[in-house]
Structure formats: C-alpha cells, structure tokens
XYZ file of N, CA and C in Angstrom:
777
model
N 215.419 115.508 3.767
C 214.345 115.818 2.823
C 214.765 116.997 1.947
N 214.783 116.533 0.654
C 215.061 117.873 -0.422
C 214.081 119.190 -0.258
N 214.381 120.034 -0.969
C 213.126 121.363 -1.177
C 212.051 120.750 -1.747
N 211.875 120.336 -2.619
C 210.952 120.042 -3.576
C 210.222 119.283 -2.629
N 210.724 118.242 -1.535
C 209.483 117.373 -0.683
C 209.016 118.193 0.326
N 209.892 119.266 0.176
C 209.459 119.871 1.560
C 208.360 120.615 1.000
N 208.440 121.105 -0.024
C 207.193 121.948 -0.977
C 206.115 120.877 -0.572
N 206.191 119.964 -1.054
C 205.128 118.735 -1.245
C 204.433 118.361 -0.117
N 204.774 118.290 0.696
C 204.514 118.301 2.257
C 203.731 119.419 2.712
N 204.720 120.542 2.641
C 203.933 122.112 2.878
C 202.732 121.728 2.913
N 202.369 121.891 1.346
C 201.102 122.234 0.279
C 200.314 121.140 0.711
N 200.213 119.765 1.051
C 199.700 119.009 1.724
C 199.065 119.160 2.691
N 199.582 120.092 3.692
C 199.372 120.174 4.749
C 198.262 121.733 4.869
N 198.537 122.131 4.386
C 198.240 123.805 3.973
C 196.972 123.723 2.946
N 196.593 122.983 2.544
C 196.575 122.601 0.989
C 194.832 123.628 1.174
N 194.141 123.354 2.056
C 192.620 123.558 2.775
C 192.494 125.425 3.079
N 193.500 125.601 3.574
C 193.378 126.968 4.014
C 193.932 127.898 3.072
N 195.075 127.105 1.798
C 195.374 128.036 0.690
C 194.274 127.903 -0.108
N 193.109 127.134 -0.932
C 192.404 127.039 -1.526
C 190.908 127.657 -0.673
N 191.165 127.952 0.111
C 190.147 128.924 1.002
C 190.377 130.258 0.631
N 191.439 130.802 1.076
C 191.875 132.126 0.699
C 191.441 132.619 -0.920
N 192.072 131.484 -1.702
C 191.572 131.966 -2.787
C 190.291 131.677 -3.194
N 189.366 131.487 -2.529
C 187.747 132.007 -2.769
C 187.047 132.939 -2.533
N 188.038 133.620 -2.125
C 187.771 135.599 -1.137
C 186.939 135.738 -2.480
N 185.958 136.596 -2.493
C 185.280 137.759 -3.303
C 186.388 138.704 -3.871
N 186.941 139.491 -3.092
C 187.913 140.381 -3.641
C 189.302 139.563 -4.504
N 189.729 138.655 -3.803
C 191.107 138.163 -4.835
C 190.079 137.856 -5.918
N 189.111 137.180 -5.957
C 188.320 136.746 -6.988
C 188.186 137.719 -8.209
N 187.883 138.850 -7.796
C 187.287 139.811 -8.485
C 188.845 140.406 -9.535
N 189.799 140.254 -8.177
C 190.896 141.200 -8.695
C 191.949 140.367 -9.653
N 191.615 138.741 -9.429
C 191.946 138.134 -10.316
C 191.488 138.059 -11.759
N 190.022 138.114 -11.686
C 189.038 138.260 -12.816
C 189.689 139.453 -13.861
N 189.953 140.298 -13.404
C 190.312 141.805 -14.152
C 191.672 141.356 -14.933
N 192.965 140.445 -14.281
C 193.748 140.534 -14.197
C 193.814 139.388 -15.352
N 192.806 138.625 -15.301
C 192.700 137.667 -16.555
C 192.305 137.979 -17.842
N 191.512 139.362 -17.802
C 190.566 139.851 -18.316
C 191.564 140.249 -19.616
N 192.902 141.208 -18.872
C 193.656 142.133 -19.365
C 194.478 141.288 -20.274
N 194.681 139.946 -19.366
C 196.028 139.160 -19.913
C 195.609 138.571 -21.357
N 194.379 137.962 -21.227
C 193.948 137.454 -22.835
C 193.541 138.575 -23.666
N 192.836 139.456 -23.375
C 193.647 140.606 -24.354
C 194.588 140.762 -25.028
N 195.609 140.707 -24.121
C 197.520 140.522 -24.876
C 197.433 139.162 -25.738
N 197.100 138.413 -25.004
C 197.340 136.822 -25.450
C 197.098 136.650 -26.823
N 195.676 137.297 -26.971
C 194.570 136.698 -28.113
C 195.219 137.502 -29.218
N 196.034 138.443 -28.720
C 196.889 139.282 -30.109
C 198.248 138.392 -30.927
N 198.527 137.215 -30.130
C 199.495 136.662 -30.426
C 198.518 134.883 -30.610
N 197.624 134.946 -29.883
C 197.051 133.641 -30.182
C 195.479 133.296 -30.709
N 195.033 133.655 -31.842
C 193.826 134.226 -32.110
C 192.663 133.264 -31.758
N 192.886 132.027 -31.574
C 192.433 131.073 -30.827
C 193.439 129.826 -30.073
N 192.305 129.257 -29.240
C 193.177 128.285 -28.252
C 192.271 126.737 -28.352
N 191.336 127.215 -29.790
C 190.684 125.455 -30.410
C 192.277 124.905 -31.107
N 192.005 123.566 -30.687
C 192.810 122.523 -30.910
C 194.481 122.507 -30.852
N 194.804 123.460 -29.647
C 196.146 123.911 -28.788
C 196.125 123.095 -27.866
N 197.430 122.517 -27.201
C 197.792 122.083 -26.340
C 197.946 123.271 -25.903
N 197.690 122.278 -24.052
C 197.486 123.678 -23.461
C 198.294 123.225 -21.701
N 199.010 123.643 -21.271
C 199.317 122.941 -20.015
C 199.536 124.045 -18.530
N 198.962 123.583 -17.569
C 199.133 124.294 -16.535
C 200.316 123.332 -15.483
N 201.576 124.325 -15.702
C 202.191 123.526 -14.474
C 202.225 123.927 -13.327
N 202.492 123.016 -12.254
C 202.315 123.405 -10.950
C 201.112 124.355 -10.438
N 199.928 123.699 -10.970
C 198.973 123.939 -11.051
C 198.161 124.186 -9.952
N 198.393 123.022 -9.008
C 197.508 123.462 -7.920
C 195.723 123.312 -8.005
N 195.167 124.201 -8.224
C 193.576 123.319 -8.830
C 193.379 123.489 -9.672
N 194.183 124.054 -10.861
C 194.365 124.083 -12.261
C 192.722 125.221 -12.295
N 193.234 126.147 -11.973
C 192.076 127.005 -12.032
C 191.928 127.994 -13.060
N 193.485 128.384 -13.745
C 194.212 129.024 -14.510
C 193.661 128.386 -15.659
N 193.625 127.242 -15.900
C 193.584 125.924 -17.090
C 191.831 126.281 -17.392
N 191.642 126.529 -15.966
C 189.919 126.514 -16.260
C 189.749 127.576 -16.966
N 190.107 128.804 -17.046
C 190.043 130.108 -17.584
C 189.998 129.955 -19.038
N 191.336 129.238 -19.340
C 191.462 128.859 -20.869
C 190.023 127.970 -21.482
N 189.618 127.042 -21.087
C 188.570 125.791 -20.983
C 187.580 126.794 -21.592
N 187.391 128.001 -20.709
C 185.977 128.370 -20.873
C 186.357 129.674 -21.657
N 186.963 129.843 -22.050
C 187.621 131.077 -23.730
C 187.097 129.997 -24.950
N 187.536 128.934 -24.862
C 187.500 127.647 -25.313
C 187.644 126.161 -25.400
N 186.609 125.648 -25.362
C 186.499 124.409 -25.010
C 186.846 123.258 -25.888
N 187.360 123.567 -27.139
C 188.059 123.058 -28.278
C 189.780 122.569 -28.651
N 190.239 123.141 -27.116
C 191.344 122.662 -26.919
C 191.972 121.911 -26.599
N 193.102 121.210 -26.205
C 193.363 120.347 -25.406
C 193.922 120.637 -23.556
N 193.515 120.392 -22.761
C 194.203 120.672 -21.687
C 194.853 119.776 -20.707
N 195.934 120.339 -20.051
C 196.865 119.451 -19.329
C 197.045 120.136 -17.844
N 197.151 119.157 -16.947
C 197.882 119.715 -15.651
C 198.484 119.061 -14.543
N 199.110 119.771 -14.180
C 200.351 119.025 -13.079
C 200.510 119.567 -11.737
N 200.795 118.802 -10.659
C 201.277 119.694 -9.501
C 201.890 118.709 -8.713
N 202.897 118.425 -7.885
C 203.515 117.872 -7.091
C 202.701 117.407 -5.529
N 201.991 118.609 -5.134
C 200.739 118.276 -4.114
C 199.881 117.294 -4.299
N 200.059 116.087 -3.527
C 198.654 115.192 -3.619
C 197.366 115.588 -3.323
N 197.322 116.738 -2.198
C 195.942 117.264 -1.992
C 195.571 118.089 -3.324
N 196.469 118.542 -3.582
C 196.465 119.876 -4.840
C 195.599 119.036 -6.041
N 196.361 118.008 -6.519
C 195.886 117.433 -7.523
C 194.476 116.595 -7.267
N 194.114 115.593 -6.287
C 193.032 115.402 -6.021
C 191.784 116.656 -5.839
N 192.196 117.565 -5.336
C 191.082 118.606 -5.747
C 190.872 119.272 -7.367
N 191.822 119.220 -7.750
C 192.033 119.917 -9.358
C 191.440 118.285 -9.862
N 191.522 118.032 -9.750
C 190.699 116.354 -10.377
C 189.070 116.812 -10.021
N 189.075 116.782 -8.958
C 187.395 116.588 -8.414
C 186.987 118.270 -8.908
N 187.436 119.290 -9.069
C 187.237 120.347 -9.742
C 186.512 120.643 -11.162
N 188.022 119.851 -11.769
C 188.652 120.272 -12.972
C 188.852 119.090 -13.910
N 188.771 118.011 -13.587
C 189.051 116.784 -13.685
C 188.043 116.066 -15.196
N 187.303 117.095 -15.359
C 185.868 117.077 -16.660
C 186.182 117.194 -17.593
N 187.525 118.190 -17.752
C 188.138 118.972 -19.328
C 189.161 117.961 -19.302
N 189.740 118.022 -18.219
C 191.702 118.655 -18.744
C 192.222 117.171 -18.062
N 192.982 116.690 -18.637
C 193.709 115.174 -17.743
C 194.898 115.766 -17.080
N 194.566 115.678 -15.511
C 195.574 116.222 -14.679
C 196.052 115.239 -13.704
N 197.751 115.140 -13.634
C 198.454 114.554 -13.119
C 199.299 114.998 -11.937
N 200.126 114.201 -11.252
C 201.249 114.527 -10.259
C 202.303 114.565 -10.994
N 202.855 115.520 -10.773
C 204.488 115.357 -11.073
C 205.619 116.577 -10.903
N 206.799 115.963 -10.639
C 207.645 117.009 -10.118
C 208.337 118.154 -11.419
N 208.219 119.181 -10.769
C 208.392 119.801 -12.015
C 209.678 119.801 -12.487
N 210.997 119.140 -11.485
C 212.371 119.274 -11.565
C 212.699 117.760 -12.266
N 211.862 116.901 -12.329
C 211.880 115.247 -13.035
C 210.971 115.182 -14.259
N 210.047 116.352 -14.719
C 208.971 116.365 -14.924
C 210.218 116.169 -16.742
N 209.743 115.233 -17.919
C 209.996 115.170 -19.122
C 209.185 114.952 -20.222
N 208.909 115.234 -20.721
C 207.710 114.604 -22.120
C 207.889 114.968 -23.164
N 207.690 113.666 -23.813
C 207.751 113.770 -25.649
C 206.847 114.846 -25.993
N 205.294 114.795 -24.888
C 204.698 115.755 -25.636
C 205.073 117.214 -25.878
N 204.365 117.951 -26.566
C 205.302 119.540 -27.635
C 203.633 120.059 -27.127
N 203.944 121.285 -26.086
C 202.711 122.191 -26.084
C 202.882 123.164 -26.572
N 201.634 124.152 -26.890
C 201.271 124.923 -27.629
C 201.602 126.131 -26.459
N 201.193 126.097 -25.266
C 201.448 127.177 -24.416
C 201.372 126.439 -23.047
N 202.517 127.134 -22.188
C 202.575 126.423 -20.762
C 202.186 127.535 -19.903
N 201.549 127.398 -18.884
C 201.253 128.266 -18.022
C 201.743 128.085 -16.391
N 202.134 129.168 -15.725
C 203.362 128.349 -14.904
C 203.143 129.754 -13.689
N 202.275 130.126 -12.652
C 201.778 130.868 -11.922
C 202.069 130.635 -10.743
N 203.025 131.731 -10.447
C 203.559 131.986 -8.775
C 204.306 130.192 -8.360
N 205.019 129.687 -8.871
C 205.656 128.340 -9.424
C 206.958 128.373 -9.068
N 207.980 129.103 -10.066
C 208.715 128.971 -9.951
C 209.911 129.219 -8.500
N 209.285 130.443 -7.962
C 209.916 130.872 -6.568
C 209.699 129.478 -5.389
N 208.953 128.307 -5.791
C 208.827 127.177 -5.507
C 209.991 126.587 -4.988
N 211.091 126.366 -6.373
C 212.045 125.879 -6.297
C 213.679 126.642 -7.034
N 213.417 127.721 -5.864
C 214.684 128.817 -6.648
C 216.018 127.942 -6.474
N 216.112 126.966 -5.718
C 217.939 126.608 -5.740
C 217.697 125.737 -7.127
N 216.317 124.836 -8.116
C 216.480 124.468 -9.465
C 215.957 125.533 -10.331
N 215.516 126.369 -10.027
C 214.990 127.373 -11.163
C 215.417 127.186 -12.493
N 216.187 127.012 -12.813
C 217.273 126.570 -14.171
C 217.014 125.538 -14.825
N 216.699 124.504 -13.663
C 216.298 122.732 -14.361
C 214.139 123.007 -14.833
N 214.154 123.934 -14.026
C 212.604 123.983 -13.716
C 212.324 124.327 -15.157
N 213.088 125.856 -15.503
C 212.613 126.215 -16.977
C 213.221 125.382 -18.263
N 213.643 125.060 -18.069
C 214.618 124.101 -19.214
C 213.264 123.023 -19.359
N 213.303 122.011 -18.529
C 211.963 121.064 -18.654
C 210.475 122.051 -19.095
N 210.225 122.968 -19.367
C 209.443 123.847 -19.661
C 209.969 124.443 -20.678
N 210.717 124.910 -21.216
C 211.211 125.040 -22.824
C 211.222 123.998 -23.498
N 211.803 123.049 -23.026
C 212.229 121.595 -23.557
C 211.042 121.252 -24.254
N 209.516 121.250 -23.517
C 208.200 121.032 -23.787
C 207.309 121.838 -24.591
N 207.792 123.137 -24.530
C 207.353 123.744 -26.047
C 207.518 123.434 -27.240
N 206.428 123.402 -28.259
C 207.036 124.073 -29.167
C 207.531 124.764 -30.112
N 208.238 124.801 -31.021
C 209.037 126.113 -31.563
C 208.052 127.055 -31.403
N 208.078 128.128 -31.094
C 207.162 129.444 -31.439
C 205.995 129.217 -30.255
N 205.880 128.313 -29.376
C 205.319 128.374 -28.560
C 205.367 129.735 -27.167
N 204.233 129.432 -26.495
C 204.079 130.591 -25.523
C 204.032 129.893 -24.165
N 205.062 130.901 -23.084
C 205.295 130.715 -21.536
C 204.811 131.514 -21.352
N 203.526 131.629 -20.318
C 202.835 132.729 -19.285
C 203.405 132.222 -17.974
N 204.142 133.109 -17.353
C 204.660 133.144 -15.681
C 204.447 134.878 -14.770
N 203.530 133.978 -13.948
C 203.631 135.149 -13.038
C 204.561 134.912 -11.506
N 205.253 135.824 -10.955
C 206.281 135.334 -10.014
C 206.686 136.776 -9.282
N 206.692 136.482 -7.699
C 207.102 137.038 -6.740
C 208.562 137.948 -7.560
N 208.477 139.039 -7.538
C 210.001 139.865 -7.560
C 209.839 140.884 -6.431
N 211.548 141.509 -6.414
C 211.652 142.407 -6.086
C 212.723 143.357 -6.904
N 212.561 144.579 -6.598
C 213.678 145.352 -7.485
C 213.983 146.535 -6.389
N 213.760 146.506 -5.157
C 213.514 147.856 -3.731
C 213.938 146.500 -2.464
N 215.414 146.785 -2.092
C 215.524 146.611 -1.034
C 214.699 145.727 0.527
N 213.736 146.966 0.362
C 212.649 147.181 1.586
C 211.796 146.113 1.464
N 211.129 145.555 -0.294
C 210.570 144.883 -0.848
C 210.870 143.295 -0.105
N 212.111 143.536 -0.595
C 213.101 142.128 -0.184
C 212.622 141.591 1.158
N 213.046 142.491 2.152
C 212.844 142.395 3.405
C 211.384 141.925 4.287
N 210.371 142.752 3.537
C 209.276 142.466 3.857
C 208.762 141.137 3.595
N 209.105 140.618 2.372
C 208.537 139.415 1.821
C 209.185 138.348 2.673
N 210.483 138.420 3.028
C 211.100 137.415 4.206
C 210.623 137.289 5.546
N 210.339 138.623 6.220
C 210.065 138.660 7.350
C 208.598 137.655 7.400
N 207.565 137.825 6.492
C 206.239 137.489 5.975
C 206.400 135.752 5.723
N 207.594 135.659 4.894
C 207.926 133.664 4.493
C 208.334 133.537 6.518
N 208.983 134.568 6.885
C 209.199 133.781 8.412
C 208.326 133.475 9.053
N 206.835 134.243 9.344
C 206.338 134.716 10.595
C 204.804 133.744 9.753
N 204.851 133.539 8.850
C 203.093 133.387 8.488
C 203.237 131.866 8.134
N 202.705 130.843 8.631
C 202.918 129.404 8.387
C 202.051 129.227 7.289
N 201.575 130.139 6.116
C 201.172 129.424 4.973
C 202.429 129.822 3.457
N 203.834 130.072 4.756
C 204.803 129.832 3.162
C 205.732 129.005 4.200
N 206.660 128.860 3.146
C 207.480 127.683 3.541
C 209.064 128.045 3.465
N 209.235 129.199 4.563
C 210.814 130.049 4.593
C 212.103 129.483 3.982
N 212.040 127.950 4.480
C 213.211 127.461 4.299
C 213.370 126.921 2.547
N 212.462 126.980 1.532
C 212.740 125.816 0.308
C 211.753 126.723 -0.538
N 211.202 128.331 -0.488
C 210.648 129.462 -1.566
C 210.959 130.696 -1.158
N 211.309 131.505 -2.290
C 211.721 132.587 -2.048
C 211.507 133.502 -3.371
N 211.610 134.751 -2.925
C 210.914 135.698 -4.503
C 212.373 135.822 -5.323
N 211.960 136.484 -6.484
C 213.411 136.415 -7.062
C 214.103 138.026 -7.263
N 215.082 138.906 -7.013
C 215.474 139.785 -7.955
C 215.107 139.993 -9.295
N 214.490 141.092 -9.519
C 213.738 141.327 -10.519
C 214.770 141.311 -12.052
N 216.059 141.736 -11.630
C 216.968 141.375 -12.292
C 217.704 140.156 -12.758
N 217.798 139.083 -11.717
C 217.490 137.678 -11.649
C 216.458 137.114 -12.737
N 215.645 137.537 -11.864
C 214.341 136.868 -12.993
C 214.491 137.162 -14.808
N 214.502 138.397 -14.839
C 214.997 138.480 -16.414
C 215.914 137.517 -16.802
N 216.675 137.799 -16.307
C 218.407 137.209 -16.959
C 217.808 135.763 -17.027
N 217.047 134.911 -16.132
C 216.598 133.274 -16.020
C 215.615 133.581 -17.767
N 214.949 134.149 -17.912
C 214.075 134.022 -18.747
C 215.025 134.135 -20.168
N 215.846 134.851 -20.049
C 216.403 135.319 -21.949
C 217.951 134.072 -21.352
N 217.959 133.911 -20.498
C 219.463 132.467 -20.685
C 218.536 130.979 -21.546
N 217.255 131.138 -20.969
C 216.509 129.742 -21.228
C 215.938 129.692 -22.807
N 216.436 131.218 -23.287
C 216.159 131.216 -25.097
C 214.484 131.391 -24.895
N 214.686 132.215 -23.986
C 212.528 132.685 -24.332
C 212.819 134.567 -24.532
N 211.674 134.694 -25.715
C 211.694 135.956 -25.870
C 210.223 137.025 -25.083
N 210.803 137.419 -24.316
C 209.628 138.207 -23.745
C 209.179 139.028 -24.473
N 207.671 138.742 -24.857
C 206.860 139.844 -25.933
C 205.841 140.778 -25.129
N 205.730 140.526 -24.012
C 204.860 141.162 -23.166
C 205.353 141.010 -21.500
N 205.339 142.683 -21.053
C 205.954 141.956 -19.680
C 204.661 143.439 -18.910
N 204.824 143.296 -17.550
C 204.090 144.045 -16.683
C 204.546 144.130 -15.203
N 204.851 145.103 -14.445
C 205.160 145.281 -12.795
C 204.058 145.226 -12.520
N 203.185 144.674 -12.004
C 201.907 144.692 -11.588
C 201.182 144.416 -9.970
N 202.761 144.284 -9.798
C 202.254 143.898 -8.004
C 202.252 144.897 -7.125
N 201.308 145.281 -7.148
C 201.451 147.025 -6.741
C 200.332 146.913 -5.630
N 199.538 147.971 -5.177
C 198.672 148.118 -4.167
C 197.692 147.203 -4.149
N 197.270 147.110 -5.155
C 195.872 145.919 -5.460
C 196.605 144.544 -4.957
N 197.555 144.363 -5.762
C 198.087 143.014 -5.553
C 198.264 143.074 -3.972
N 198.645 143.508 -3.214
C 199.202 143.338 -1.705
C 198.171 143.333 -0.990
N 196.678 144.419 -1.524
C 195.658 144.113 -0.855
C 194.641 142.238 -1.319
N 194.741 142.500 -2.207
C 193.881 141.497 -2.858
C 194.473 140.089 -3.718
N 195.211 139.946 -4.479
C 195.625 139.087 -4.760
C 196.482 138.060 -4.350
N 197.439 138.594 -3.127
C 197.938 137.221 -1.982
C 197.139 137.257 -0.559
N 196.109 136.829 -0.273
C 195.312 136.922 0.440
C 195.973 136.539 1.883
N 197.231 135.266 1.749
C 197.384 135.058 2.830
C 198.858 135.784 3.558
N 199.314 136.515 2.783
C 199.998 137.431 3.204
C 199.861 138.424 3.805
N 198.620 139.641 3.545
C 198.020 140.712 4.414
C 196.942 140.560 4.523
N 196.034 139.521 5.187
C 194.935 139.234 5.191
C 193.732 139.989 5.932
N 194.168 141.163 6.844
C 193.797 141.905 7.420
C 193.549 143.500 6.560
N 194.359 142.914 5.452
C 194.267 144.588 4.423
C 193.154 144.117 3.393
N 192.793 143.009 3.283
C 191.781 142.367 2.267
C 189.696 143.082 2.845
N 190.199 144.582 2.433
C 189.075 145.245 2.415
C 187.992 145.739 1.608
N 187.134 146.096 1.475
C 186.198 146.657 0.855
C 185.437 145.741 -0.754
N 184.782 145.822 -1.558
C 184.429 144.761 -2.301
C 185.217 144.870 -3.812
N 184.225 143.690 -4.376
C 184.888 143.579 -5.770
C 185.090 144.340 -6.821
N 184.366 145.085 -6.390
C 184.272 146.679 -7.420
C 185.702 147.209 -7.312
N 186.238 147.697 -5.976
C 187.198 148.008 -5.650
C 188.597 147.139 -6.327
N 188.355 146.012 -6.143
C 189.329 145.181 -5.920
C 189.391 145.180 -7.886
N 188.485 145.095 -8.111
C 188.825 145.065 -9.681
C 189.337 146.404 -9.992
N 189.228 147.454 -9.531
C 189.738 149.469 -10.074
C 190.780 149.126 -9.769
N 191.155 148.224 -8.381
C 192.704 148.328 -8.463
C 193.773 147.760 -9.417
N 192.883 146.383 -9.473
C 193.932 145.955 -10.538
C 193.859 146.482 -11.906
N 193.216 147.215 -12.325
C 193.470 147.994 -13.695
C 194.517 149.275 -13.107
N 194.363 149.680 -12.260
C 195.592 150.955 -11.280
C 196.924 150.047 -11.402
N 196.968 148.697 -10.977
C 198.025 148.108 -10.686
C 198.750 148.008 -12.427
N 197.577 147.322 -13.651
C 198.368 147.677 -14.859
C 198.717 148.443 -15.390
N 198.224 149.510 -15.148
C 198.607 150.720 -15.660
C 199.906 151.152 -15.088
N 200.158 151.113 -13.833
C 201.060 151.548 -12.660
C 202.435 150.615 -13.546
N 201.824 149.437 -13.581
C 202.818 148.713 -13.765
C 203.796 148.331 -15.192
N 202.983 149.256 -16.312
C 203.656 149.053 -17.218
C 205.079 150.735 -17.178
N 205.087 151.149 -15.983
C 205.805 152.308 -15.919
C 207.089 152.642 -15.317
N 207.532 152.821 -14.799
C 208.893 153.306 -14.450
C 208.886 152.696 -12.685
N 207.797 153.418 -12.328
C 207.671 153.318 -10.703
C 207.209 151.835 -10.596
N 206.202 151.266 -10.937
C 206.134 150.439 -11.421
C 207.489 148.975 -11.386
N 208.094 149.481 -11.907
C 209.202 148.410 -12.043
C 210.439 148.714 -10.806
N 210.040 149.391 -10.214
C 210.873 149.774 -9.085
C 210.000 149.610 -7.636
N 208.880 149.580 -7.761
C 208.049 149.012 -6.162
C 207.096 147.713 -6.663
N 207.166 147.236 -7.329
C 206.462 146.110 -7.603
C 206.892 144.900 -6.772
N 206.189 144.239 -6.440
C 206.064 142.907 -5.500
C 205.916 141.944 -6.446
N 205.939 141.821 -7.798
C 205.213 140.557 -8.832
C 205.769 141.039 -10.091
N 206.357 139.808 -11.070
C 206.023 140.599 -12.106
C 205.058 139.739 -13.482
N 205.033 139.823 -14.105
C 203.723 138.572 -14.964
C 204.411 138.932 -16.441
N 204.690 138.058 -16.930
C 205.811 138.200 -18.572
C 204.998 136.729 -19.422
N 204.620 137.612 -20.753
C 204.448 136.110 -21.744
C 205.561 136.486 -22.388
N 205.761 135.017 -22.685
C 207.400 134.490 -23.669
C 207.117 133.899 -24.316
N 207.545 133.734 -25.482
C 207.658 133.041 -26.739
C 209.413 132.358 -26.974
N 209.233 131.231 -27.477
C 210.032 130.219 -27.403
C 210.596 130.617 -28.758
N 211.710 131.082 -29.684
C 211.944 130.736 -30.753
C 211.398 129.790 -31.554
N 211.449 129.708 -33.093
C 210.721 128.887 -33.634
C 211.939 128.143 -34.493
C-alpha cells in the first residue's frame, strides 16, 4: 500500500474523532481570529471573491471553502479530499454551495484555471510527492492567481523532535506516510514551484499548540474562547518576528502564481 492509501485509510478510520476535535469551542474561537486576520491580508490583494473560482484541496469538510461562501456567496466553489468519510461529510455539510469531489491530490489534473486554491495542513500529507502535489496546484491556477497553505514546520531542533515523538505515540496521525517540513524546506518547495510569496507568518506559537491542533495536546486545550482568540492575535504578532520564525510549529504563506 502506497502513502497516499495509507492517508486514505487513516482518515477513514479516524475520520469521527478528527472532525470532533475540531468542534472544541476554543480551536473554534482560535480559528475564527485566525480567519479573521487572514482575509484582511487577502481582501488587500482580492477585493472580492463574487464570480472567482474558488477551490479547497484536500479539504476534508471543506470548512475553509465555507468561510469563503459566507464573505461571499457569488462565487464559485470547489472541493476535494481523498477520504471517503471526509468527503461524504463535506457533502452532507457543505454540499449546498460548493460541488465537492474525491480525488487524489498526486493524480488530481484539470482543464479547469482557479482563481485561488486553498490547501490547509495538506501538504505534510504527502512529503515523499510534495513536488507532484504543488505542481498539480500551480498547474491549476491561473496566471496571477492565489495559493493559501498553512503547514506543520519546524526551524528548532527540539521542535522536530517533539512533533515525531507525538506522529509516534498519538493514533490520530499517521507516523509512517506525514511528516512536518523544515521551515527551510518548505520555502525553497514554494519559490522552485514559481509561486511568489506576498504574505507569510510564524504563527504556530503558544495559541496554536494550545488550541488549534486539538489532537495533539489535548489536555492543554484550556480555558475559553476569549482566551483562545488573545492568543491567536499573540501568536500573529509573535509570528511576524524574529522569534517567531525560530520556535514556530506552523507556518501559513499566501502565494501568488506569476501572471
């Protein structure tokens, strides 16, 4: 069995208790902030998202897609995920706006040309194709189009370590076929694939470890949404800085495709 089935399988299997986690109050909240901030940036480069293609890959319940939907409902929306449970719930969800499909993101080809792809905690999916992954995702832009990716890094050693010990010991990741990337890595993948990063952020900072991977420290997932939202404005701030890019657990970059 390749990585990619083994992903597929995972998430199948898992599929109930990851879409649980993310109904916490606090990831909720700390996600909310974190969306809040990002179309901010966005809306400076995209002044609307009526009559844009719009695509969420590896979507999962295309919840991301929903965010866009309800900025504006004048768009077009798309979504994908390799999980059969994944996608049958993002159907019975989400399934009202946006025409969402199965498909692998390493086979995944289309004539169609989107306006912006959105591609969240995804790629560390399938790090031995990472390369084929973004290519079929450039390929699908276009010219002057926009990539939003948020993705596991590290740039601290210690970082490294922790996140492995965590893919070993916690049966809602999948040790053998995902893994985070070198924060240095990750750049170099983004400017080889001809995307220009116009906005980038370290943002995986305290908030994020308490609140936004729920099933990683699920025992640190304390106090309410109030909280959980101060942090993640602590975490952007933190994260557009020096320290920042040196203890960060995540990093979140929009790209623009040449035109």
């Amino acid at each position: 069995m390749n990585n990619s089935e083994k992903q597929r399988e995972h998430f199948n299997t898992i599929s109930e208790r990851y879409i649980s986690g993310r109904s916490n109050k606090n990831h909720l909240a700390y996600k909310n902030e974190l969306w809040n901030q990002i179309f901010h940036e966005l809306e400076k480069e995209q002044k609307t998202f009526s009559g844009k293609k719009i695509l969420e890959a590896m979507s999962g319940e295309s919840e991301i897609l929903f965010r866009f939907f309800e900025r504006d409902s004048n768009g077009e929306y798309f979504g994908f995920d390799y999980s059969d449970s994944m996608v049958l719930s993002a159907k019975a969800k989400n399934g009202h706006y946006a025409q969402i499909f199965q498909a692998d993101i390493l086979k995944w080809k289309e004539p169609v040309k989107y306006d912006i792809i959105i591609l969240i905690g995804g790629l560390h999916h399938v790090p031995d194709h990472v390369s084929l992954a973004l290519k079929n995702i450039v390929d699908s832009l276009k010219p002057g189009g926009l990539f939003i990716n948020f993705e596991p890094t590290h740039n601290f050693f210690l970082f490294r370590w922790i996140r492995e010990r965590i893919y070993k010991k916690n049966s809602l990741f999948e040790e053998n076929s995902e893994r985070g990337f070198e924060l240095k890595d990750y750049e170099n993948l983004l400017s080889e694939n001809a995307l220009n990063t116009i906005y980038k952020v370290y943002n995986g900072l305290v908030g994020y470890v308490l609140y936004y991977n729920p099933d990683a420290f699920p025992w640190l997932n304390i106090g309410t949404g109030k909280i959980a939202s101060l942090f993640c404005k602590l975490d952007i701030f933190l994260g557009k800085t020096f320290l920042g890019k040196i203890f960060s657990f995540a990093t979140f970059t929009i790209n623009r495709k040449p035109n």
